[in-house]
CSV table of C-alpha atoms and ligand atoms in Angstrom, one decimal:
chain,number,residue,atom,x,y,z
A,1,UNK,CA,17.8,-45.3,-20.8
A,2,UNK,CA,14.2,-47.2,-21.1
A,3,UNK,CA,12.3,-47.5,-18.3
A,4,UNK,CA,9.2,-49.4,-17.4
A,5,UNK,CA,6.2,-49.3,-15.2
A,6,UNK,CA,6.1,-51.8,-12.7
A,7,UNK,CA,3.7,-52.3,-9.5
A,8,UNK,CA,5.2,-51.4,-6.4
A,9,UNK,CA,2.8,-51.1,-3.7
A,10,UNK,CA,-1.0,-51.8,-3.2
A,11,UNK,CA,-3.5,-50.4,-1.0
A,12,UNK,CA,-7.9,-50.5,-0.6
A,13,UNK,CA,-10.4,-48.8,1.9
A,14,UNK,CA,-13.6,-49.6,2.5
A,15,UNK,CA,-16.1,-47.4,4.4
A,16,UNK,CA,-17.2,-49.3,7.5
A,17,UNK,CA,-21.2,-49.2,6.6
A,18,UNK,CA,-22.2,-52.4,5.6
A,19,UNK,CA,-25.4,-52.7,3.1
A,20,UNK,CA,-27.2,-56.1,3.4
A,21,UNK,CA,-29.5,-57.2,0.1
A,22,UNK,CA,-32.2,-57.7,3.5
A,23,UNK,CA,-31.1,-53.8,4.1
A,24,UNK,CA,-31.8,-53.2,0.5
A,25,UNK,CA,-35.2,-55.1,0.0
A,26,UNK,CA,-36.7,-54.0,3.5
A,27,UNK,CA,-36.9,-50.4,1.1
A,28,UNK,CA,-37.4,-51.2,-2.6
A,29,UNK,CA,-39.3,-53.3,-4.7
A,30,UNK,CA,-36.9,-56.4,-4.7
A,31,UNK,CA,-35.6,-59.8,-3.0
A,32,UNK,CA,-32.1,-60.9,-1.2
A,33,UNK,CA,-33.0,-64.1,-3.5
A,34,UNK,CA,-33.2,-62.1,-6.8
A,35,UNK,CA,-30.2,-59.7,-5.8
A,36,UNK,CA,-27.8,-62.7,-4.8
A,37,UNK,CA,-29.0,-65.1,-7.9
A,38,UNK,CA,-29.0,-62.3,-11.0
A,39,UNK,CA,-26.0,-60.0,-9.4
A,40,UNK,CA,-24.1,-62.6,-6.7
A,41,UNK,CA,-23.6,-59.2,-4.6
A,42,UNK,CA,-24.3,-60.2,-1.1
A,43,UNK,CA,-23.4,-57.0,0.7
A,44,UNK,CA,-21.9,-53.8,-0.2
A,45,UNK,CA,-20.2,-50.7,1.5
A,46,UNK,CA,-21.7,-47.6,1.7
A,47,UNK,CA,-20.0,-44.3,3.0
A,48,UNK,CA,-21.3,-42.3,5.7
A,49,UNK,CA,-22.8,-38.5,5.5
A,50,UNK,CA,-20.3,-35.7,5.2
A,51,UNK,CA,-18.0,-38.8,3.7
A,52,UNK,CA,-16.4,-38.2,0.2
A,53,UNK,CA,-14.9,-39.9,-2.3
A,54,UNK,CA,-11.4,-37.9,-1.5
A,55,UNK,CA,-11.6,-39.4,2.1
A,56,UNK,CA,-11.7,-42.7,0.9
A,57,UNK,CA,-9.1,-42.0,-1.7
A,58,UNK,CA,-7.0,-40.6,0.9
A,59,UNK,CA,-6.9,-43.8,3.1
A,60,UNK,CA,-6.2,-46.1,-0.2
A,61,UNK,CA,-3.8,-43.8,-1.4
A,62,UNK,CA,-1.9,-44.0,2.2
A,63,UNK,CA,-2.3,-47.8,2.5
A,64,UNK,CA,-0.5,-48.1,-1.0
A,65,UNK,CA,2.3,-45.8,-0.2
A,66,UNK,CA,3.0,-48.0,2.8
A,67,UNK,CA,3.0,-51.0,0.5
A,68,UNK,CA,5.4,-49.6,-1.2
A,69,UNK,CA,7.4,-48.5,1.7
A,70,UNK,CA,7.3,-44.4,0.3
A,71,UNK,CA,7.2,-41.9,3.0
A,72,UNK,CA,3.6,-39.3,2.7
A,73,UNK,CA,6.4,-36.3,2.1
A,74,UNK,CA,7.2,-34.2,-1.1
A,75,UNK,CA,9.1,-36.2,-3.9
A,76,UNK,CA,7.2,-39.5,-2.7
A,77,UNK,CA,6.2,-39.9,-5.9
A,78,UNK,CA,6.0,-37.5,-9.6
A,79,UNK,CA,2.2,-37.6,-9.7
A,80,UNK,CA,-1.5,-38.6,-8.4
A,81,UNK,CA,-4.1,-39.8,-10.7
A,82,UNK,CA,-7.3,-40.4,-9.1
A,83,UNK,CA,-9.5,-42.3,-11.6
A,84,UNK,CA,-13.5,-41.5,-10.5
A,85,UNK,CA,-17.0,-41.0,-11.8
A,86,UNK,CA,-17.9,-39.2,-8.7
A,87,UNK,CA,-15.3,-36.1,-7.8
A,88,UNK,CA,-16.2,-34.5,-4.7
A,89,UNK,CA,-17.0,-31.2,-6.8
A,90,UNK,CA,-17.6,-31.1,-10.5
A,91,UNK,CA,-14.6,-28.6,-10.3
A,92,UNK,CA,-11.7,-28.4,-9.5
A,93,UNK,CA,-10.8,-31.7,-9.6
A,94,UNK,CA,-10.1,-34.1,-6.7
A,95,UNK,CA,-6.8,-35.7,-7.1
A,96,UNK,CA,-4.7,-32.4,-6.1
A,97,UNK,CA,-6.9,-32.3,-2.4
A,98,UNK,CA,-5.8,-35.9,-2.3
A,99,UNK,CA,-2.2,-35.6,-2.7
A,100,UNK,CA,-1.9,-32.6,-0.3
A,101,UNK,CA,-3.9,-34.4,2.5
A,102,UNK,CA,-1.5,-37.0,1.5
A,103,UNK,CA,1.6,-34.4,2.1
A,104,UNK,CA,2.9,-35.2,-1.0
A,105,UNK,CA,3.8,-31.4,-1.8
A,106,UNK,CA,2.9,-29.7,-5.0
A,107,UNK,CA,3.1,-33.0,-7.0
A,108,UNK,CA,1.3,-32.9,-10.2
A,109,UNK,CA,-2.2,-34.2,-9.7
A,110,UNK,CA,-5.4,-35.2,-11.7
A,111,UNK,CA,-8.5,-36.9,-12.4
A,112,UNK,CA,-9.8,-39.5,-15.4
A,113,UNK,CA,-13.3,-40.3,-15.8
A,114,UNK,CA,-13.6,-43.4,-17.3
A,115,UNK,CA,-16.4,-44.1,-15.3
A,116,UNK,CA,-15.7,-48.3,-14.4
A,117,UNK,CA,-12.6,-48.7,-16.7
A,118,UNK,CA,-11.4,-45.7,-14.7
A,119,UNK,CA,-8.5,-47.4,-13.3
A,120,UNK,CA,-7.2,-49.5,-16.2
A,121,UNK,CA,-7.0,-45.9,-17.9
A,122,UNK,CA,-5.4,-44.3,-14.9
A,123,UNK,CA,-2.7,-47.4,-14.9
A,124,UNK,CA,-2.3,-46.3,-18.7
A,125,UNK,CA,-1.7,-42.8,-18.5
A,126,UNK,CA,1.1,-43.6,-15.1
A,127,UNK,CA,2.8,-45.7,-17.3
A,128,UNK,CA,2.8,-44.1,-20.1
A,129,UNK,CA,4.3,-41.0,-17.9
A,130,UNK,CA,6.6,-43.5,-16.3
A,131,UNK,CA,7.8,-44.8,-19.9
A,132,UNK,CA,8.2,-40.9,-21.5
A,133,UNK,CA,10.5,-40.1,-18.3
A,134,UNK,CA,8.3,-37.8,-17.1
A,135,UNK,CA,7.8,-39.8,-13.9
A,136,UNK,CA,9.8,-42.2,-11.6
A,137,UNK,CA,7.0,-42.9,-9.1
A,138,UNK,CA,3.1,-42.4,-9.8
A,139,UNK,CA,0.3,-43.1,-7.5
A,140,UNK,CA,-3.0,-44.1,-9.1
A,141,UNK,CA,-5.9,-44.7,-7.5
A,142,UNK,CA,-9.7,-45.7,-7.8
A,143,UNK,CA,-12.6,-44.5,-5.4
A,144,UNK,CA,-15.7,-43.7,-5.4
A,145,UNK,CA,-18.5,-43.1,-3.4
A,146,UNK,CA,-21.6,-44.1,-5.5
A,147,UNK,CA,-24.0,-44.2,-2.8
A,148,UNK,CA,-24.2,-40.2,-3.3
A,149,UNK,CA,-26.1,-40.4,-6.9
A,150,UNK,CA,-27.6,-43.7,-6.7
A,151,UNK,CA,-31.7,-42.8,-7.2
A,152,UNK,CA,-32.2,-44.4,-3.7
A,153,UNK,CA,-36.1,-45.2,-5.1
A,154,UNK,CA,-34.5,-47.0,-8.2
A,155,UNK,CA,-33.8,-51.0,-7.8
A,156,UNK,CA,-31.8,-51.6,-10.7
A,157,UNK,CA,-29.3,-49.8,-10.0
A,158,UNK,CA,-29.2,-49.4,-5.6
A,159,UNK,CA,-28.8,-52.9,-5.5
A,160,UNK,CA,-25.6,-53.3,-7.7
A,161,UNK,CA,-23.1,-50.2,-6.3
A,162,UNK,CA,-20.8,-49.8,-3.6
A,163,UNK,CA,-18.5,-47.2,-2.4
A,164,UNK,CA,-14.6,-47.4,-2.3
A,165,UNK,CA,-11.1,-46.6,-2.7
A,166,UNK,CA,-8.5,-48.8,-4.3
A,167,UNK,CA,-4.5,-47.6,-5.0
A,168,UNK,CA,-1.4,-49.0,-6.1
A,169,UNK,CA,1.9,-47.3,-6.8
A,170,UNK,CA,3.9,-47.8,-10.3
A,171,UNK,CA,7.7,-46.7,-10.4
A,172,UNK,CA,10.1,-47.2,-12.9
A,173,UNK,CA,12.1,-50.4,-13.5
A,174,UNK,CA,15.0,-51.0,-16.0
A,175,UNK,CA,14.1,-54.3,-17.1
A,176,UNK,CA,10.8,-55.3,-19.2
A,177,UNK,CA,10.5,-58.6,-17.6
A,178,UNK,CA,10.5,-57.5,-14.0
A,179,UNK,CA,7.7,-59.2,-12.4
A,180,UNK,CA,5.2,-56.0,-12.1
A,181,UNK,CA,6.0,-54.8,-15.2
A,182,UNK,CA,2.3,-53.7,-16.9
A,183,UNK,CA,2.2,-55.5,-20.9
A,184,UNK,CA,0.2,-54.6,-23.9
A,185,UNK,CA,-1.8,-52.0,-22.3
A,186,UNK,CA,-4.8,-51.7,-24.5
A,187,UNK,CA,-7.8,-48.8,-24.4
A,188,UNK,CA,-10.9,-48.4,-26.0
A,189,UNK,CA,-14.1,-46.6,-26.3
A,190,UNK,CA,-17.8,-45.8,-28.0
A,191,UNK,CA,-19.1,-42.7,-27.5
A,192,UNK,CA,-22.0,-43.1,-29.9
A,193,UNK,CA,-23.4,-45.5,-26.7
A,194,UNK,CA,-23.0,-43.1,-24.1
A,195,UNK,CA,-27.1,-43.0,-23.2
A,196,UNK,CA,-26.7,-46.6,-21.3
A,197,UNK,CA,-24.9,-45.3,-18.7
A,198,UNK,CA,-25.6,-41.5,-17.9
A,199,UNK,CA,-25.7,-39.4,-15.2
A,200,UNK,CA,-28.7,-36.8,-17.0
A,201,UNK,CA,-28.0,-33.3,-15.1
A,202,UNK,CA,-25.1,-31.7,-13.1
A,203,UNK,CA,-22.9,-30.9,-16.3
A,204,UNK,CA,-23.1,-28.0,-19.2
A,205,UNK,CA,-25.6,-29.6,-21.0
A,206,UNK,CA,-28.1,-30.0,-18.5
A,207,UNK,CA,-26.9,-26.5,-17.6
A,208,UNK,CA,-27.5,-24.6,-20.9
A,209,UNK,CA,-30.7,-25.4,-21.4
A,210,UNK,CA,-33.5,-23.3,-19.8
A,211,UNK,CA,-35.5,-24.0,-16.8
A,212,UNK,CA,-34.7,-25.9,-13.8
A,213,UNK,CA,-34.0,-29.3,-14.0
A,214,UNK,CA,-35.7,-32.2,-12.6
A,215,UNK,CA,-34.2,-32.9,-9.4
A,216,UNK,CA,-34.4,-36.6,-10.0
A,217,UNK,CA,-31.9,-36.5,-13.0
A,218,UNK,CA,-29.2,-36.0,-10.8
A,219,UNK,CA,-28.8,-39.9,-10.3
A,220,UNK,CA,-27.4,-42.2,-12.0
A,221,UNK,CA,-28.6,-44.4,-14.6
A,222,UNK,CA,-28.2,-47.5,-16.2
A,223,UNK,CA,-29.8,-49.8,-18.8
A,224,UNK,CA,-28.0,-53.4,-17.4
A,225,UNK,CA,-29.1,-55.6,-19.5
A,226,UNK,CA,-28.2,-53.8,-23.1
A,227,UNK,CA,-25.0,-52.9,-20.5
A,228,UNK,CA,-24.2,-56.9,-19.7
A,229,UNK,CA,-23.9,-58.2,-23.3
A,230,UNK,CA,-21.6,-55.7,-24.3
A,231,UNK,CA,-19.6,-55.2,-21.2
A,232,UNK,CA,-18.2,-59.5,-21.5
A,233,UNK,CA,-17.8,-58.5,-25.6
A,234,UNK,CA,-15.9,-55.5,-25.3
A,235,UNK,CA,-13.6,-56.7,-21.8
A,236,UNK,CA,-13.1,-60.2,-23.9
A,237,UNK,CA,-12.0,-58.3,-27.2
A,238,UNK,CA,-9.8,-55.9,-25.3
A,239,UNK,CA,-8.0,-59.0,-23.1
A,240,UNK,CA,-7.4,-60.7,-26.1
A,241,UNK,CA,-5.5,-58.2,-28.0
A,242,UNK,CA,-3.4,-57.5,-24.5
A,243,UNK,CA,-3.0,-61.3,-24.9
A,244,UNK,CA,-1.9,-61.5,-28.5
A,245,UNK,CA,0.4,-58.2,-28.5
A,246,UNK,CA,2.2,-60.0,-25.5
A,247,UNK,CA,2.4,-63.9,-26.9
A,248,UNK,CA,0.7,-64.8,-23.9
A,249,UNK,CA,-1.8,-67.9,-24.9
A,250,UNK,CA,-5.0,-67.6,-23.0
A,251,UNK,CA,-4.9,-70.9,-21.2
A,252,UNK,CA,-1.3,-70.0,-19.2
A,253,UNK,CA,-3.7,-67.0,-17.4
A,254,UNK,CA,-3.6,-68.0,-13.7
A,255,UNK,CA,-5.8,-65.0,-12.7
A,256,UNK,CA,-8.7,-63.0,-14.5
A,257,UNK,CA,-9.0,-59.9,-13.0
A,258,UNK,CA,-12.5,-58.4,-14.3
A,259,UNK,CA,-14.3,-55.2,-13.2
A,260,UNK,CA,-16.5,-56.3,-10.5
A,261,UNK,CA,-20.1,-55.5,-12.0
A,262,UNK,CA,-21.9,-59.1,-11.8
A,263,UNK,CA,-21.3,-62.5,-11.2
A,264,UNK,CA,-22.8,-63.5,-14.4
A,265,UNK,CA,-20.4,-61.1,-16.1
A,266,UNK,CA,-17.6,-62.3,-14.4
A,267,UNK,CA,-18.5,-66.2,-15.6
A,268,UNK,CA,-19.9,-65.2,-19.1
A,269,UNK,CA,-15.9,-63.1,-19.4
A,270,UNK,CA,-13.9,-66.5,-18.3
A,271,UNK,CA,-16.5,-68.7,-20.7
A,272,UNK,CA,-15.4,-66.1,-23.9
A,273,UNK,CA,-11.4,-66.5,-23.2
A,274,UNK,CA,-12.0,-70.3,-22.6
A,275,UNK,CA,-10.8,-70.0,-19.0
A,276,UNK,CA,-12.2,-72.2,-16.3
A,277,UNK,CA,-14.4,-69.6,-13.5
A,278,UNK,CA,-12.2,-70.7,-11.1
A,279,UNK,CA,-9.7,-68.5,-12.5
A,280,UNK,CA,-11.9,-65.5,-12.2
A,281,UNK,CA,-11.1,-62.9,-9.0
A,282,UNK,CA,-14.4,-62.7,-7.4
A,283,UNK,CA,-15.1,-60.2,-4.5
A,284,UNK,CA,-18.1,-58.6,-6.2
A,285,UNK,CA,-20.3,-60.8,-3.3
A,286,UNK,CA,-18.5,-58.5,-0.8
A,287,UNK,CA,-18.2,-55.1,-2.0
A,288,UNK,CA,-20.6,-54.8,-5.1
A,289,UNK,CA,-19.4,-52.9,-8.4
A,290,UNK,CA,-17.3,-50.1,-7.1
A,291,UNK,CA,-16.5,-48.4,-10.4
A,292,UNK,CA,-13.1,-47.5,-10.6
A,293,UNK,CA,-12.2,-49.1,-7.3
A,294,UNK,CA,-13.1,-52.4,-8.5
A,295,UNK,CA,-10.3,-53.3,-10.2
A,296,UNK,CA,-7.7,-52.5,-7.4
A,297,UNK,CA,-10.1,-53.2,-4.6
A,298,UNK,CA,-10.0,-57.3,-5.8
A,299,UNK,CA,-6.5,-57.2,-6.2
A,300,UNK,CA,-6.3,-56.2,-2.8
A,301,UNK,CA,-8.8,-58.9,-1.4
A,302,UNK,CA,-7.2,-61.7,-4.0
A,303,UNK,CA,-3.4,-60.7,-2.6
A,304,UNK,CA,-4.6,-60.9,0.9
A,305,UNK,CA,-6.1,-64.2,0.6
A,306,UNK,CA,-3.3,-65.7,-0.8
A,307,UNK,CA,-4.9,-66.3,-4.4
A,308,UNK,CA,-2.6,-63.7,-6.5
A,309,UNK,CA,1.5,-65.5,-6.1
A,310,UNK,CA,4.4,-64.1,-7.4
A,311,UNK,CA,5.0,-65.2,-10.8
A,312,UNK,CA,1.8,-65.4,-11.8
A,313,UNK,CA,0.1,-64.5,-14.6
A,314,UNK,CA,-2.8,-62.0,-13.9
A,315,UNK,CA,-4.7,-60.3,-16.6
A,316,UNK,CA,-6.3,-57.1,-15.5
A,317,UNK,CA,-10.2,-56.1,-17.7
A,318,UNK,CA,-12.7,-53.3,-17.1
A,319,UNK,CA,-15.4,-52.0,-18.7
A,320,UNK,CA,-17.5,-49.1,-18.0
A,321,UNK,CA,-19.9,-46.0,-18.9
A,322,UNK,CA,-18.6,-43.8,-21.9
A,323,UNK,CA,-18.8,-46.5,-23.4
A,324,UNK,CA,-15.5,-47.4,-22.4
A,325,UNK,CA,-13.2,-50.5,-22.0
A,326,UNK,CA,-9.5,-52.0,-21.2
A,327,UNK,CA,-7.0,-54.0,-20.3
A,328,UNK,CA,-3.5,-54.8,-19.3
A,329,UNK,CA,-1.5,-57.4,-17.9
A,330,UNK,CA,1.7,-58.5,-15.7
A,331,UNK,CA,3.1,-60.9,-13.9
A,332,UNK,CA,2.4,-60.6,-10.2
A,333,UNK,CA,5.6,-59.4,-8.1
A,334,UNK,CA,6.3,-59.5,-4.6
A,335,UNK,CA,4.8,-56.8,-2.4
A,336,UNK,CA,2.4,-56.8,0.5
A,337,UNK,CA,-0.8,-55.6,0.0
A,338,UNK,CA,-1.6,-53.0,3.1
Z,401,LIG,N1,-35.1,-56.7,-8.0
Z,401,LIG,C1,-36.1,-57.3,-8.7
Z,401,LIG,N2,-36.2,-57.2,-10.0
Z,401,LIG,C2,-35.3,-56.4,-10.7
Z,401,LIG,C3,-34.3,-55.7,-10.0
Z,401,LIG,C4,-34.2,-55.9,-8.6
Z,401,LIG,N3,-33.3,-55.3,-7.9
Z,401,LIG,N4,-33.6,-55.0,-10.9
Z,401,LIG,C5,-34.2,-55.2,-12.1
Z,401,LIG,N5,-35.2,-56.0,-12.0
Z,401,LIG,C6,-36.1,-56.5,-13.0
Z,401,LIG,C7,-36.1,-55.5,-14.2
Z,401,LIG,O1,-37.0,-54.5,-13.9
Z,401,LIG,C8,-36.5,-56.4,-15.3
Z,401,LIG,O2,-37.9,-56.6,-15.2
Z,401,LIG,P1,-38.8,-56.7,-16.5
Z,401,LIG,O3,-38.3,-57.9,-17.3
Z,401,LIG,O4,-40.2,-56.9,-16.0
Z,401,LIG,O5,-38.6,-55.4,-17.2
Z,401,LIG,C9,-35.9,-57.7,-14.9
Z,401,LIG,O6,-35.6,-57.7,-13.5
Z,401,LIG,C10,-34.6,-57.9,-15.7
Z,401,LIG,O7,-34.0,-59.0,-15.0
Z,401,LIG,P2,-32.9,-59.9,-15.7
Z,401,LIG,O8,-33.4,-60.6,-16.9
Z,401,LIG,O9,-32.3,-60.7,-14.6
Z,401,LIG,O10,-31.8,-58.8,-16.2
Z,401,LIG,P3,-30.3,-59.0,-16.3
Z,401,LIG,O11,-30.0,-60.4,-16.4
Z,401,LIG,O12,-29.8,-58.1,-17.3
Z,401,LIG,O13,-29.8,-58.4,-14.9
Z,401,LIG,C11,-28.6,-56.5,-14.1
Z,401,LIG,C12,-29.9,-57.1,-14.5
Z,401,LIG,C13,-28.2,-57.2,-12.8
Z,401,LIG,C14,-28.7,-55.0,-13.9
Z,401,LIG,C15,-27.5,-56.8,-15.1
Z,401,LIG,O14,-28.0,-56.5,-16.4
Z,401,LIG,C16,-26.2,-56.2,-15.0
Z,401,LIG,O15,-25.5,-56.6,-14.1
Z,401,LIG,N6,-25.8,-55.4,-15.9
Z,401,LIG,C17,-24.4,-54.9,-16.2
Z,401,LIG,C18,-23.9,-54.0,-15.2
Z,401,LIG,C19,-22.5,-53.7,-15.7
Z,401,LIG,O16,-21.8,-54.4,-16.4
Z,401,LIG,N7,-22.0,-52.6,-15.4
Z,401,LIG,C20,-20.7,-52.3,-15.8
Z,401,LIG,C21,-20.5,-50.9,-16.1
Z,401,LIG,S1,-21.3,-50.0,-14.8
Z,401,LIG,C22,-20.5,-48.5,-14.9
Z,401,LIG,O17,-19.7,-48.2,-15.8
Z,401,LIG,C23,-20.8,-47.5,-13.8
């Protein structure tokens, strides 16, 4: 029998340090005015010392299983797929920590680095599991906790990244137009552009070469505005197909769901699918770009306002180092976000 992959529960965590732009520009060469008018990010979370990205995946990953009204015990769900740029250990990976401080028993459980489309690829591989019969129940989630290899000197990119967790839950469904069902899935990357977005040292390359490394090319880096211009192309190409593989014309899109990098990204995205910007999610003034939390982190915030109904059309886009990108959409069902 067919199955398909439909949302079932939804869950985000947000460390309780709050980072003003007045925080940010008491310390670094920069200005709440130009932060707020060239990002829109007002404030951001940043996590604690001693706190990893597997303690806030935790907390999403429980807040989602409630959601979904799934017990933290063995057979809960079939697998755990943490999508993040920043593990809590280059190895092993962090999703199998997660599911056993989740007491989900020897569940299978894994990581994708995707760096910001982390999650749209996480909800791919789920439901691809889901639709192979592999898996009746997968939990997927997004966190990350940036602050640890932001260059704390470096104001192009400590302005613009915040820490997080976001989850949801996928199970299987029997019918294809159950409201949660995820449509047209689509992927897509460019390798050949992977210098725009780098983290230099911390990985074999950096680690077969001789001599020591410089310590400052542990952080992260970013070169935004070659980054902005191909982030709207690529997350407007990608939502497209999505669209056209599901008949979906671009105007009956209630919500537009992009990754949470930049205000002007967000606008310039709606402008390219001839959308209005009120249709646009925004909660990138409140939590900055969290990576591979952004994407479930503003579902969360748009469910709990009120702004994402059941029956309507959301269209989910992200776009990220790698160079990588995505999409999917579905029409919203009825759960409570926890
Ligand atoms: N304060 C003051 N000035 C700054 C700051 C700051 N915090 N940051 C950069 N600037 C300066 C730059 O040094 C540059 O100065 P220069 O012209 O003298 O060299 C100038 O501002 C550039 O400003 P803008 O023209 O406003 O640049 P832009 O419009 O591109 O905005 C930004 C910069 C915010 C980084 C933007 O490019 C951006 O959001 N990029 C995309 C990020 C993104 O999409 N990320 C998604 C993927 S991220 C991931 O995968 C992890």
């Amino acid at each position: 029998m067919t199955h398909y992959a439909a949302l079932a529960g939804l869950g985000g965590f947000l460390p309780p340090r709050q980072v003003t732009n007045g925080e940010l520009a008491a310390t670094l060469d920069t200005s709440e005015e130009w932060i707020t008018s060239r990002t829109g990010i007002r404030t951001r979370h940043w996590a604690g010392p001693g706190v990893a990205t597997s303690d806030l995946a935790v907390e999403a990953g429980h807040r989602a299983l409630k959601s979904a009204n799934l017990p933290l015990a063995p057979g809960a769900v079939d697998a755990v797929i943490l999508a993040t740029t920043t593990p809590d250990h280059p190895c092993p990976a962090t999703a199998p920590q997660v599911a056993a401080r989740l007491g989900l028993g020897t569940v299978a459980a894994y990581d994708i680095a995707a760096v910001c489309s982390g999650f749209v690829y996480a909800l791919a591989t789920a439901s691809a599991q889901i639709v192979a019969g592999q898996a009746r129940r997968v939990l997927v989630i997004g966190a990350e906790t940036y602050s640890t290899i932001l260059d704390p000197a470096d104001r192009t990119t400590s302005v613009i990244f915040g820490d997080g967790a976001g989850a949801v839950v996928l199970h299987a469904v029997p019918e294809a137009d159950r409201p949660g069902v995820l449509l047209g899935v689509d992927l897509g990357s460019d390798g050949s552009r992977a210098d725009l977005i780098l983290v230099p040292a911390g990985g074999s390359r950096q680690r077969s070469t001789l001599g020591e490394p410089d310590p400052r090319d542990r952080y992260f880096t970013m070169q935004g505005t070659k980054v902005f211009a191909e982030a709207v192309t690529r997350m407007g190409e990608s939502a497209s197909l999505v669209l056209a593989r599901i008949g979906w014309p671009r105007d009956s899109i209630d919500h537009l769901v992009g990754h949470q990098a930049n205000i002007r990204i967000l606008r310039a995205l709606a402008g390219w699918l001839g959308l209005p910007e009120e249709r646009a999610v925004v909660n990138v003034d409140r939590v900055g770009n969290t990576s591979a939390a952004s994407i479930p982190l503003a579902l969360c915030d748009a469910a709990a306002n009120g702004t994402l109904t059941p029956g309507s059309r959301v269209l989910l886009t992200a776009f990220g180092g790698g160079l990588t990108w995505g999409a999917a959409a579905l029409i919203w069902p009825d759960l409570n976000a926890a």
